[in-house]
Short mmCIF file of C-alpha atoms and ligand atoms in Angstrom, two decimals:
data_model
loop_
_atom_site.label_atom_id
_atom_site.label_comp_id
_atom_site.label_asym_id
_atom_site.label_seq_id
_atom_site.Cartn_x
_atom_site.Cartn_y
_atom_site.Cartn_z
CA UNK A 26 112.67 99.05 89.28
CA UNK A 27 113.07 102.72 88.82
CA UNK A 28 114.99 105.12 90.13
CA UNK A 29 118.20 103.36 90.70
CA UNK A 30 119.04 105.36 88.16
CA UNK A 31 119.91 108.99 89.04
CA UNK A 32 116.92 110.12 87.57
CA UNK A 33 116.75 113.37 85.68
CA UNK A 34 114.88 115.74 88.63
CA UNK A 35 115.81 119.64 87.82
CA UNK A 36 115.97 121.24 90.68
CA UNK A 37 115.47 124.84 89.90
CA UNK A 38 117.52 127.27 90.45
CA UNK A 39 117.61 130.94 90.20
CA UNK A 40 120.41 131.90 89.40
CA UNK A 41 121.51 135.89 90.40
CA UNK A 42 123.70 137.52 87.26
CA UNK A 43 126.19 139.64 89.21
CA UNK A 44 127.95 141.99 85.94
CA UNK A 45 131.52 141.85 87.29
CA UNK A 46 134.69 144.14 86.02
CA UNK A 47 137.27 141.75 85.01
CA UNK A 48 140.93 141.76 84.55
CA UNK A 49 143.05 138.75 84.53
CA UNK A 50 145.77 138.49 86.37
CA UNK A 51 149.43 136.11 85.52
CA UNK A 52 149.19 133.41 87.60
CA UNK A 53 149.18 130.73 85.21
CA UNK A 54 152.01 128.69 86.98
CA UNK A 55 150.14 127.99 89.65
CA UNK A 56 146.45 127.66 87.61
CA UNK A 57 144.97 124.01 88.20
CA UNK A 58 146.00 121.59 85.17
CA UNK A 59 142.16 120.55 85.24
CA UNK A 60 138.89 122.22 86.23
CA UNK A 61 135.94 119.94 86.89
CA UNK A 62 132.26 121.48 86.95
CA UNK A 63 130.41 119.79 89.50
CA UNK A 64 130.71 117.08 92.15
CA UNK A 65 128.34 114.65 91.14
CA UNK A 66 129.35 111.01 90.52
CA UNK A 67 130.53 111.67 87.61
CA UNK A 68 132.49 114.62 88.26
CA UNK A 69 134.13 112.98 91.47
CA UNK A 70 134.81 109.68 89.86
CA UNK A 71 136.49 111.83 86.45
CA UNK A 72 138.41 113.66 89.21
CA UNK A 73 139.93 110.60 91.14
CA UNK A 74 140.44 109.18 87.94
CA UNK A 75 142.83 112.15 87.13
CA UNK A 76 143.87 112.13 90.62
CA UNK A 77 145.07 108.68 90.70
CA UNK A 78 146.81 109.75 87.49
CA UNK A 79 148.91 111.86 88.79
CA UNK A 80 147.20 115.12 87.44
CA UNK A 81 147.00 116.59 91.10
CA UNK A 82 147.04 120.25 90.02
CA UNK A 83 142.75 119.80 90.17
CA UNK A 84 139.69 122.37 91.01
CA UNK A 85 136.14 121.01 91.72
CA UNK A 86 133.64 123.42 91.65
CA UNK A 87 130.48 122.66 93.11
CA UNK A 88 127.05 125.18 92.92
CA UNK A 89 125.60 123.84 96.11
CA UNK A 90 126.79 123.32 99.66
CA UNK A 91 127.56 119.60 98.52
CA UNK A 92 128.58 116.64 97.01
CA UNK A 93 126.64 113.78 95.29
CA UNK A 94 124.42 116.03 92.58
CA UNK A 95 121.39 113.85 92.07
CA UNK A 96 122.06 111.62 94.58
CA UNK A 97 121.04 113.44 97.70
CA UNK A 98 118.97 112.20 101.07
CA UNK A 99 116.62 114.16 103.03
CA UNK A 100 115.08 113.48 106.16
CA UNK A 101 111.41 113.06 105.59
CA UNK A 102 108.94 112.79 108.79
CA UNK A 103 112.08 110.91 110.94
CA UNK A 104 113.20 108.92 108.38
CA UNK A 105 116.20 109.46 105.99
CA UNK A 106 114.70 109.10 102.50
CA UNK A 107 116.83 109.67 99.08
CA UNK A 108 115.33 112.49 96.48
CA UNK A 109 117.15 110.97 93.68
CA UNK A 110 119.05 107.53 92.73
CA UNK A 111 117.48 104.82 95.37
CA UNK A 112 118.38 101.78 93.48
CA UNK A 113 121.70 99.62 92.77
CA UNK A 114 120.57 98.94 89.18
CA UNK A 115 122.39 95.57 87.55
CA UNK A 116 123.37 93.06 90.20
CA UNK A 117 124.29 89.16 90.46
CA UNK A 118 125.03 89.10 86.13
CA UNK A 119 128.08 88.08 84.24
CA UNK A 120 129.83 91.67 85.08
CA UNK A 121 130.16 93.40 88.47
CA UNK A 122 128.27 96.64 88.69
CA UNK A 123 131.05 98.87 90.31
CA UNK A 124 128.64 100.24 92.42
CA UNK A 125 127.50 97.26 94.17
CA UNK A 126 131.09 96.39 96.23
CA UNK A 127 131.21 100.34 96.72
CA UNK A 128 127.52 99.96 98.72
CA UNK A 129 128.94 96.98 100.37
CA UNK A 130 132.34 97.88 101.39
CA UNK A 131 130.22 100.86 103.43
CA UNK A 132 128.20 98.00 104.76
CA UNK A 133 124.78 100.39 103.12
CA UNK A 134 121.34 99.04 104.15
CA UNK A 135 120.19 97.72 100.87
CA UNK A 136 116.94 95.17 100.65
CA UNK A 137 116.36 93.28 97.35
CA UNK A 138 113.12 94.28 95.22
CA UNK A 139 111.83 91.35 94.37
CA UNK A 140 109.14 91.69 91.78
CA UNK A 141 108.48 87.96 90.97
CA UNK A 142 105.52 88.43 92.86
CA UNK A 143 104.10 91.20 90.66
CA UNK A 144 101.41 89.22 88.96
CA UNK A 145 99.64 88.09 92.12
CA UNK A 146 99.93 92.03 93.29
CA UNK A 147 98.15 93.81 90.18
CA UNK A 148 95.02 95.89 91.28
CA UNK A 149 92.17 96.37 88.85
CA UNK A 150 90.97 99.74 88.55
CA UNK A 151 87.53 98.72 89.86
CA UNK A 152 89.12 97.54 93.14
CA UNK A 153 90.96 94.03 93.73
CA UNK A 154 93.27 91.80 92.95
CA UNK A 155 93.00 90.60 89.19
CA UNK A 156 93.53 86.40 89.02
CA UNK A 157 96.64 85.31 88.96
CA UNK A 158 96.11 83.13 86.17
CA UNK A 159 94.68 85.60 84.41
CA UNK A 160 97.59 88.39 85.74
CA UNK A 161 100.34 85.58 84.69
CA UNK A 162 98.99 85.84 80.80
CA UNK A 163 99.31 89.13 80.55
CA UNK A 164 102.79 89.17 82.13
CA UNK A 165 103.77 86.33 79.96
CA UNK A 166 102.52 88.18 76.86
CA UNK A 167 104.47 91.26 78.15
CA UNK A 168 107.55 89.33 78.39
CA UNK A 169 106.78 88.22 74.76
CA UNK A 170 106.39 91.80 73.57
CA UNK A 171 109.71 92.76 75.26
CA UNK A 172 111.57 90.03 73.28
CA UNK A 173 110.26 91.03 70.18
CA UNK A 174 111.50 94.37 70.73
CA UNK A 175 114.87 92.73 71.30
CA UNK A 176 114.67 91.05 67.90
CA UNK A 177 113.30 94.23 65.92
CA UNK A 178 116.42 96.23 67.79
CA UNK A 179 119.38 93.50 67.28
CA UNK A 180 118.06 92.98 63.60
CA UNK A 181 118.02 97.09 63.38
CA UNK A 182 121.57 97.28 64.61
CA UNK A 183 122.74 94.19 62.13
CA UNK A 184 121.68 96.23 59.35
CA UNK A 185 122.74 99.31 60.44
CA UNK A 186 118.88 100.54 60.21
CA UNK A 187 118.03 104.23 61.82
CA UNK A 188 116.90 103.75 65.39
CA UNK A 189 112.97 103.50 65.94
CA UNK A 190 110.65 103.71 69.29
CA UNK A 191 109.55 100.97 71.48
CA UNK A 192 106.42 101.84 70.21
CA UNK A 193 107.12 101.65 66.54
CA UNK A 194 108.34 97.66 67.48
CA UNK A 195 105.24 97.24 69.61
CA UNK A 196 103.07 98.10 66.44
CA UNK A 197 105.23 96.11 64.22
CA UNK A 198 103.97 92.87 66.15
CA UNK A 199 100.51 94.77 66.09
CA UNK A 200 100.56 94.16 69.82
CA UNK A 201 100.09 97.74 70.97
CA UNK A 202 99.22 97.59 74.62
CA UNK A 203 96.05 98.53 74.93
CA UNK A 204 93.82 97.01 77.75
CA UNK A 205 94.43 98.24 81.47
CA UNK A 206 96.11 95.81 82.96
CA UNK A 207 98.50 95.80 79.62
CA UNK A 208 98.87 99.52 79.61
CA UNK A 209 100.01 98.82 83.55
CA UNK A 210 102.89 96.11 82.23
CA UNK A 211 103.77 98.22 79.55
CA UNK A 212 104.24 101.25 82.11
CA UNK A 213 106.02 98.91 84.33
CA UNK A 214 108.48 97.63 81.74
CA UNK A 215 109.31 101.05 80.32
CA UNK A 216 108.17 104.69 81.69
CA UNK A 217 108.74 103.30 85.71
CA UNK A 218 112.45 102.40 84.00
CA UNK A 219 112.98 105.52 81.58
CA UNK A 220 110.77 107.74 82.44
CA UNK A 221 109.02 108.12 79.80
CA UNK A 222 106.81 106.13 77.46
CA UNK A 223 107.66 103.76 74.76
CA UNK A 224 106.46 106.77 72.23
CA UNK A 225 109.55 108.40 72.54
CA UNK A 226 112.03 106.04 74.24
CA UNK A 227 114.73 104.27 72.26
CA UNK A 228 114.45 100.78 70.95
CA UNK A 229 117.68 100.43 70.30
CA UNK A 230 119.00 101.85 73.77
CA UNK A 231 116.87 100.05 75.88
CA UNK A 232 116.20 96.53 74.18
CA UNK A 233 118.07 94.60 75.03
CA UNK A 234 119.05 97.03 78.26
CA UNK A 235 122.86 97.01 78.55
CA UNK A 236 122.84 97.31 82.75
CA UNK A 237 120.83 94.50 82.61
CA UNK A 238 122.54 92.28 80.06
CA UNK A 239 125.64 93.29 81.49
CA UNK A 240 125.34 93.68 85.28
CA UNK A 241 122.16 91.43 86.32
CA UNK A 242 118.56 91.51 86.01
CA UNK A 243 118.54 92.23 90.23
CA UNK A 244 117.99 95.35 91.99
CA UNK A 245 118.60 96.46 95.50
CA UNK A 246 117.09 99.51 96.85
CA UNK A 247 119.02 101.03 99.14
CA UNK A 248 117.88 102.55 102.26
CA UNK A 249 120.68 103.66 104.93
CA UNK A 250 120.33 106.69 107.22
CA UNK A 251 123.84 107.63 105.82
CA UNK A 252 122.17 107.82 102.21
CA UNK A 253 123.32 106.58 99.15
CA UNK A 254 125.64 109.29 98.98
CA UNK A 255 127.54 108.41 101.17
CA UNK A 256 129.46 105.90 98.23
CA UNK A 257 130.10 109.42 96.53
CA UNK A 258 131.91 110.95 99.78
CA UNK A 259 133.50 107.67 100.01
CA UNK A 260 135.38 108.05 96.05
CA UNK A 261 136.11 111.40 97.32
CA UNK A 262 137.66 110.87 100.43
CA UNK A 263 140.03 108.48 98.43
CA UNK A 264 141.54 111.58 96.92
CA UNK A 265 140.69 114.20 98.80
CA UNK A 266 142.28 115.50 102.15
CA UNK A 267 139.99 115.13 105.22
CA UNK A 268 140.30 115.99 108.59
CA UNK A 269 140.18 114.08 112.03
CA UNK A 270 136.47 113.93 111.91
CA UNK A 271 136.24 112.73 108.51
CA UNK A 272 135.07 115.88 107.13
CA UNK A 273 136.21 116.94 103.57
CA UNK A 274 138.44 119.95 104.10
CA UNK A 275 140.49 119.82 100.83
CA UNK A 276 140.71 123.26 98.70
CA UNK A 277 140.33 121.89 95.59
CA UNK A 278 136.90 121.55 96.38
CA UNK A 279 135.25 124.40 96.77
CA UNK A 280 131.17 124.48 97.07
CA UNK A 281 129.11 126.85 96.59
CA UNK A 282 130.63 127.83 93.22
CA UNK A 283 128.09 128.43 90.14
CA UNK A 284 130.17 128.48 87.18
CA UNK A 285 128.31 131.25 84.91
CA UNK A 286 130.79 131.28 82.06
CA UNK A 287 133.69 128.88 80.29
CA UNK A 288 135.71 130.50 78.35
CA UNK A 289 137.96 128.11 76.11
CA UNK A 290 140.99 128.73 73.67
CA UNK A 291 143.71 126.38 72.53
CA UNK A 292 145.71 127.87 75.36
CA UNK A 293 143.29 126.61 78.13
CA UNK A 294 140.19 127.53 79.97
CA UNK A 295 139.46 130.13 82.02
CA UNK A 296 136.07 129.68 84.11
CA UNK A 297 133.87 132.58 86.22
CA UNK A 298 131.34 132.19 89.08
CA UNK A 299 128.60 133.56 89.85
CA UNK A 300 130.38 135.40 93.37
CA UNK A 301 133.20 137.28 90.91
CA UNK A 302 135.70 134.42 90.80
CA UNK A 303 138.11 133.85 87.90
CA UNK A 304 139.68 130.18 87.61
CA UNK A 305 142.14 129.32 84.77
CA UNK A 306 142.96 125.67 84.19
CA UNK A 307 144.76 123.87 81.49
CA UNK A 308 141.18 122.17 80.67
CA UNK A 309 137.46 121.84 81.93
CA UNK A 310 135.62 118.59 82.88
CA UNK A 311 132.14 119.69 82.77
CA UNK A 312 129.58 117.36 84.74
CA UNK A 313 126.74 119.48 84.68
CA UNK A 314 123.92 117.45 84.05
CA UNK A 315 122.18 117.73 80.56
CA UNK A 316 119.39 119.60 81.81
CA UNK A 317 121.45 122.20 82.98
CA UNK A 318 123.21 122.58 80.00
CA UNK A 319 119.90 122.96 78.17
CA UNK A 320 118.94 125.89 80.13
CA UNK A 321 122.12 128.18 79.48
CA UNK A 322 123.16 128.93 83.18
CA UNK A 323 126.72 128.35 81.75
CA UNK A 324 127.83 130.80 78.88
CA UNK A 325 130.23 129.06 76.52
CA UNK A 326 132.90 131.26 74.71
CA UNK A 327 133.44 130.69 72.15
CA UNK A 328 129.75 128.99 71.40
CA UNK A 329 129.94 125.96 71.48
CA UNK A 330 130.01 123.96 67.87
CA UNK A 331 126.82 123.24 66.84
CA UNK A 332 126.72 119.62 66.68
CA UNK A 333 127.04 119.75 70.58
CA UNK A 334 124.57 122.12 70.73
CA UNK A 335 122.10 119.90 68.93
CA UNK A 336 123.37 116.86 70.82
CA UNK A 337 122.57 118.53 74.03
CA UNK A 338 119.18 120.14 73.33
CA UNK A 339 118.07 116.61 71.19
CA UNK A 340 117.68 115.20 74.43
CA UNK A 341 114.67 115.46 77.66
CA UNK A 342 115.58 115.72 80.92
CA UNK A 343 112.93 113.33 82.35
CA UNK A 344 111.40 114.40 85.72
CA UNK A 345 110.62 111.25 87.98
CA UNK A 346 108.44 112.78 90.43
CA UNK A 347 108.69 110.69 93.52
CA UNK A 348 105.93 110.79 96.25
CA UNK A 349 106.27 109.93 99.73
CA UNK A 350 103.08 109.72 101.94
CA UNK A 351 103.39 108.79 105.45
CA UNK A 352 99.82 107.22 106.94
CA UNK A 353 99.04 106.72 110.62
CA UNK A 354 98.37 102.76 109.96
CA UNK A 355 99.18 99.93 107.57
CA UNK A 356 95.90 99.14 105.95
CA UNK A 357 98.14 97.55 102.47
CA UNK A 358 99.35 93.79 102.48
CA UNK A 359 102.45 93.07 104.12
CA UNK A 360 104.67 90.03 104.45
CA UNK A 361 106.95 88.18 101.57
CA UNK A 362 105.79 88.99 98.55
CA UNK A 363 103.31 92.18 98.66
CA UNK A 364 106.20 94.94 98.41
CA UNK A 365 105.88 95.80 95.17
CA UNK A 366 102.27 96.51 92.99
CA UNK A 367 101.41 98.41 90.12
CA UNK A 368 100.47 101.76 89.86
CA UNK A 369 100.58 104.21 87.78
CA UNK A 370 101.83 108.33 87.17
CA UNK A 371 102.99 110.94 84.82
CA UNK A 372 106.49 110.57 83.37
CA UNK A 373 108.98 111.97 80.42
CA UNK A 374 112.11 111.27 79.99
CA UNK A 375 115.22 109.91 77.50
CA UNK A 376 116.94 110.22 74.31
CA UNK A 377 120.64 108.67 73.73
CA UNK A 378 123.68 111.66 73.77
CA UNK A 379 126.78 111.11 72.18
CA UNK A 380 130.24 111.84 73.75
CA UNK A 381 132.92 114.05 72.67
CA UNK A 382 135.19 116.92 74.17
CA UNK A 383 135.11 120.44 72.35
CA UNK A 384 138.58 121.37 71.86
CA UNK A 385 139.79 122.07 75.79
CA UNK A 386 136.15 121.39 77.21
CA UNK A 387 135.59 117.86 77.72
CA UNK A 388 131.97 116.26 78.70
CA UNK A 389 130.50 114.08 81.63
CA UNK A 390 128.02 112.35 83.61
CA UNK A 391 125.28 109.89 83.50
CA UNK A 392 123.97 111.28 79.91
CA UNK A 393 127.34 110.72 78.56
CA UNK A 394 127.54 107.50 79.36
CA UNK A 395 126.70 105.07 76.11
CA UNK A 396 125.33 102.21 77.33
CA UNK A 397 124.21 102.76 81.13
CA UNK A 398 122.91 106.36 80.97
CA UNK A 399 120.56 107.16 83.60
CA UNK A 400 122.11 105.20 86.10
CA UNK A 401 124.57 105.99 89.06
CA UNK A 402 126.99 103.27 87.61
CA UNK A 403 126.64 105.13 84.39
CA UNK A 404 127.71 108.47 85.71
CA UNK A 405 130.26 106.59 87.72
CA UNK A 406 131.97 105.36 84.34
CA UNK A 407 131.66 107.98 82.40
CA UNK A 408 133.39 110.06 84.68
CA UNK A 409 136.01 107.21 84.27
CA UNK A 410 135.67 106.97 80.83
CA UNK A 411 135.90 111.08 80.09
CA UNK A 412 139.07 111.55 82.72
CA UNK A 413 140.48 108.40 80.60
CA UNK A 414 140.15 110.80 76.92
CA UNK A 415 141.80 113.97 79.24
CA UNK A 416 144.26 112.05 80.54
CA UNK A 417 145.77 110.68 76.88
CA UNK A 418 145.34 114.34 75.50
CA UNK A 419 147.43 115.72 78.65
CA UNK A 420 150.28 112.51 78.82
CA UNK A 421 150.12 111.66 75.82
CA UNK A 422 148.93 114.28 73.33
CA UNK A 423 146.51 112.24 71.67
CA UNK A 424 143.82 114.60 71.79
CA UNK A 425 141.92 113.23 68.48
CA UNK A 426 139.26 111.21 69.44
CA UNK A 427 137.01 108.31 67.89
CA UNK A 428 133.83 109.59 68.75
CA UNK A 429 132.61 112.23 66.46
CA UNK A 430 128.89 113.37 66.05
CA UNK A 431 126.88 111.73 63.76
CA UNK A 432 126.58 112.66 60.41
CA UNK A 433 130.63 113.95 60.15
C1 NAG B 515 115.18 113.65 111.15
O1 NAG B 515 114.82 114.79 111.91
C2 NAG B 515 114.30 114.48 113.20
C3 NAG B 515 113.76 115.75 113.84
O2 NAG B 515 114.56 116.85 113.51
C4 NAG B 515 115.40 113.80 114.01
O3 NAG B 515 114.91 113.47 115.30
C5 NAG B 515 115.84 112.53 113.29
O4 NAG B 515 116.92 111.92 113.97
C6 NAG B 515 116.24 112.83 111.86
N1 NAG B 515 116.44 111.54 111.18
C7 NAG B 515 117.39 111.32 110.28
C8 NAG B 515 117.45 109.96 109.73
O5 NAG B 515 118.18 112.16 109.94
C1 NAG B 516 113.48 86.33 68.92
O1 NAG B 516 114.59 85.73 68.25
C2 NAG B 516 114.90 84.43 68.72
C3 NAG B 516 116.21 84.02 68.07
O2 NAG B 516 116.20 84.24 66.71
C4 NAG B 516 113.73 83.50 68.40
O3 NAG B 516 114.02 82.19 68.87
C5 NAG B 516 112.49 84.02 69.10
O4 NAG B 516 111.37 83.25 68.76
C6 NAG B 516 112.24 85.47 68.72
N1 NAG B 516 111.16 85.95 69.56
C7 NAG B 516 110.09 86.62 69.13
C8 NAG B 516 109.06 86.98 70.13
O5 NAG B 516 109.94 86.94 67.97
C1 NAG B 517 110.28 85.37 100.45
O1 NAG B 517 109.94 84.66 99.29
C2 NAG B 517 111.03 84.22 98.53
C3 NAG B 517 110.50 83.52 97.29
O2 NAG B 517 109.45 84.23 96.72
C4 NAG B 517 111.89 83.28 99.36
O3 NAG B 517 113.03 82.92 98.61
C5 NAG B 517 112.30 83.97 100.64
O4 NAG B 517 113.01 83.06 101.46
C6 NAG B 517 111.11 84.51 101.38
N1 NAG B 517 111.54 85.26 102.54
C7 NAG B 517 110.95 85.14 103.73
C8 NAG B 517 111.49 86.01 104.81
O5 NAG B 517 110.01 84.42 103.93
C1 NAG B 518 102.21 87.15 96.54
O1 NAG B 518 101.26 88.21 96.78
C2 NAG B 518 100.02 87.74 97.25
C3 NAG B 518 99.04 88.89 97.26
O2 NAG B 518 99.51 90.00 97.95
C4 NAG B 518 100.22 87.10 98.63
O3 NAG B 518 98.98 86.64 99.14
C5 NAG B 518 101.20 85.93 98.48
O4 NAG B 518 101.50 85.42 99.76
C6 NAG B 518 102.48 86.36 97.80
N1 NAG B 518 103.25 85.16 97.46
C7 NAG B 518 104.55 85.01 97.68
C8 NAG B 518 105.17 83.74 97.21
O5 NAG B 518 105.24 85.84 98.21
#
């Protein structure tokens, strides 16, 4: 059930250093009260968050030609296909996932992936269908595993024990998977989820899985000609002006902008891009994803403290390669039932990230997000969640906040 999560892909991107002569000029009356970095989901929900705040005085700068970040359609062979998020992760639990009456309410194509199934759709590796019965154990035994792992991480957390792998529970039950068809599960449960493999994946982030605790054990893959960003043109629309056609025509979004430097003082921010612009704001919501934090494209100045330094280069960017293949027949199953089978491919992926603003700088987007990063919803809140911290320093001046990195 992968990839409802905006997985981590890096797009590359070469970026072109222009060396630019700079003087500032005194407009600081009429500088935006807030700069966000990127128009995500995370950086468009933190932004209507402010919005709807009444911080107004906003700047979104965007390096592409586009909204939506990770979640982005393409049209592959006639068809409309997305190159990131695909799934509504977390549906029909005790909690609503937020996303879920956003997909609705724009009436998105979305088809439940039902993997009940699964165990009569496993394919040995010397061709066929393994028994079900004999399929069913193995799932059951799976399911067993998983649970222990839930144990091992709740008792972990009870007595405040250092986090371990999945693995590290898996050999604690001396149950490391290790015929095919349990290697298979085990990759089902965990790297076509994170990633990555149970190695290096977090017990205690992923057992028990908050989205699915919280939200629902259902997912619904969405597949709408519009794409699944459309739900991130449809936050944006809510606070940004638009013109007969529908078409985003606000200034404070402005696209193609790569933001090459932050510079940040107790006085407020003052951001360049790569084409020579200067933009001074009374703070900066950065939403750059993690990975592209990790690779420097923005220059921090001062540097920034070295707890968030570690905290951002602690962490993989997973790439979740996806493969389409178009064939001139069906020659697979179809019919109720035969959507989903196992397979298997090459995958890295998580750590958790902690959350905390540097001084005027603030943080978000999906690896912010404590308990659903990786996920659309979780990029969604933590944009929510970050605006929330910026909006009590700006209102209220409480600009101390609870969440400090570990180990202070
Ligand atoms: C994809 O491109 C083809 C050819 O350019 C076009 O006919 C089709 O309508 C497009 N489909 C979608 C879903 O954008
Ligand atoms: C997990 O803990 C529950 C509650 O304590 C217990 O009933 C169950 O047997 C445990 N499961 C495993 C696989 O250890
Ligand atoms: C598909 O199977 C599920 C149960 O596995 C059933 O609830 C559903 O009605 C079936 N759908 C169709 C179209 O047969
Ligand atoms: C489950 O999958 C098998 C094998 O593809 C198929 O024959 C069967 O009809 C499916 N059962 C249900 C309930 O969908």
């Amino acid at each position: 059930m992968a990839l409802g999560r905006v997985k981590k892909t890096m797009a590359v991107a070469v970026a072109v250093v222009v060396v630019l002569a700079v003087h500032f000029t005194r407009t600081m009356a009429l500088d935006p009260t807030v700069i966000v970095i990127g128009a995500g989901m995370s950086g468009i929900s933190a932004a209507k968050m402010l919005s709807d705040a009444g911080i107004k005085n906003l700047l979104i700068l965007e390096a592409t030609d586009r909204i939506g970040g990770r979640i982005h359609k393409t049209n592959f062979s006639g068809l409309s296909v997305e190159m990131g998020a695909n799934w509504v992760e977390g549906v029909n639990g005790p909690q609503v996932n937020p996303i879920w009456p956003m997909v609705n309410k724009l009436k998105l194509k979305t088809f439940f992936s039902n993997y009940d199934n699964l165990s009569s759709n496993t394919y040995q590796q010397t061709g066929g269908l393994y028994k079900e019965s004999f399929a069913k154990a193995a799932f059951d035994m799976a399911d067993k595993l998983s649970e222990f792992s839930t144990n091992v991480s709740t008792s972990l957390t009870a007595s405040r024990l250092e986090d371990i792998s999945i693995l590290a529970s898996q050999r604690l039950m001396n149950m490391v998977p290790s015929t095919p068809i349990e290697m298979a599960l085990d990759y089902y449960n965990y790297d076509y989820e994170f990633a990555e493999p149970p190695r290096v994946t977090s017990l205690q982030n992923t057992e028990p899985l908050p989205t699915f605790t919280n939200f629902g054990e259902d997912v619904y893959f969405v597949a709408d000609p519009r794409g699944y960003e459309s739900v991130v043109y449809d936050i944006a629309k809510q606070f940004l002006a638009t013109n007969s056609a529908g078409k985003i025509t606000d200034q404070r979004l402005k696209l193609n902008k790569v933001v090459m430097e932050i510079r940040y003082s107790p006085s407020g921010v003052i951001v360049k891009t790569e084409d020579g612009s200067i933009y001074r704001g009374g703070y900066a919501m950065v939403s750059a994803s993690v990975g592209v934090l990790q690779t420097n494209l923005i220059n921090f100045q001062p540097d920034l403290p070295r707890w968030k330094i570690l905290a951002i280069y602690q962490f993989d960017m997973a790439i979740y390669t996806k493969i389409f293949l178009k064939f001139p027949y069906k020659f697979w199953p179809t019919g109720n039932g035969t959507e989903f089978f196992l397979y298997a491919h090459e995958t890295r992926g998580y750590y958790p990230i902690w959350q905390a603003p540097v001084g005027r700088v603030y943080f978000t987007g999906e690896h912010t997000s404590e308990h659903y990063n990786g996920y659309v919803h979780g990029a969604y809140l933590a944009g929510i969640d970050s605006a929330n911290m910026m909006i009590g320093c700006i209102k209220k001046k409480i600009c101390k906040f609870q969440i400090m990195p570990k180990g202070t």
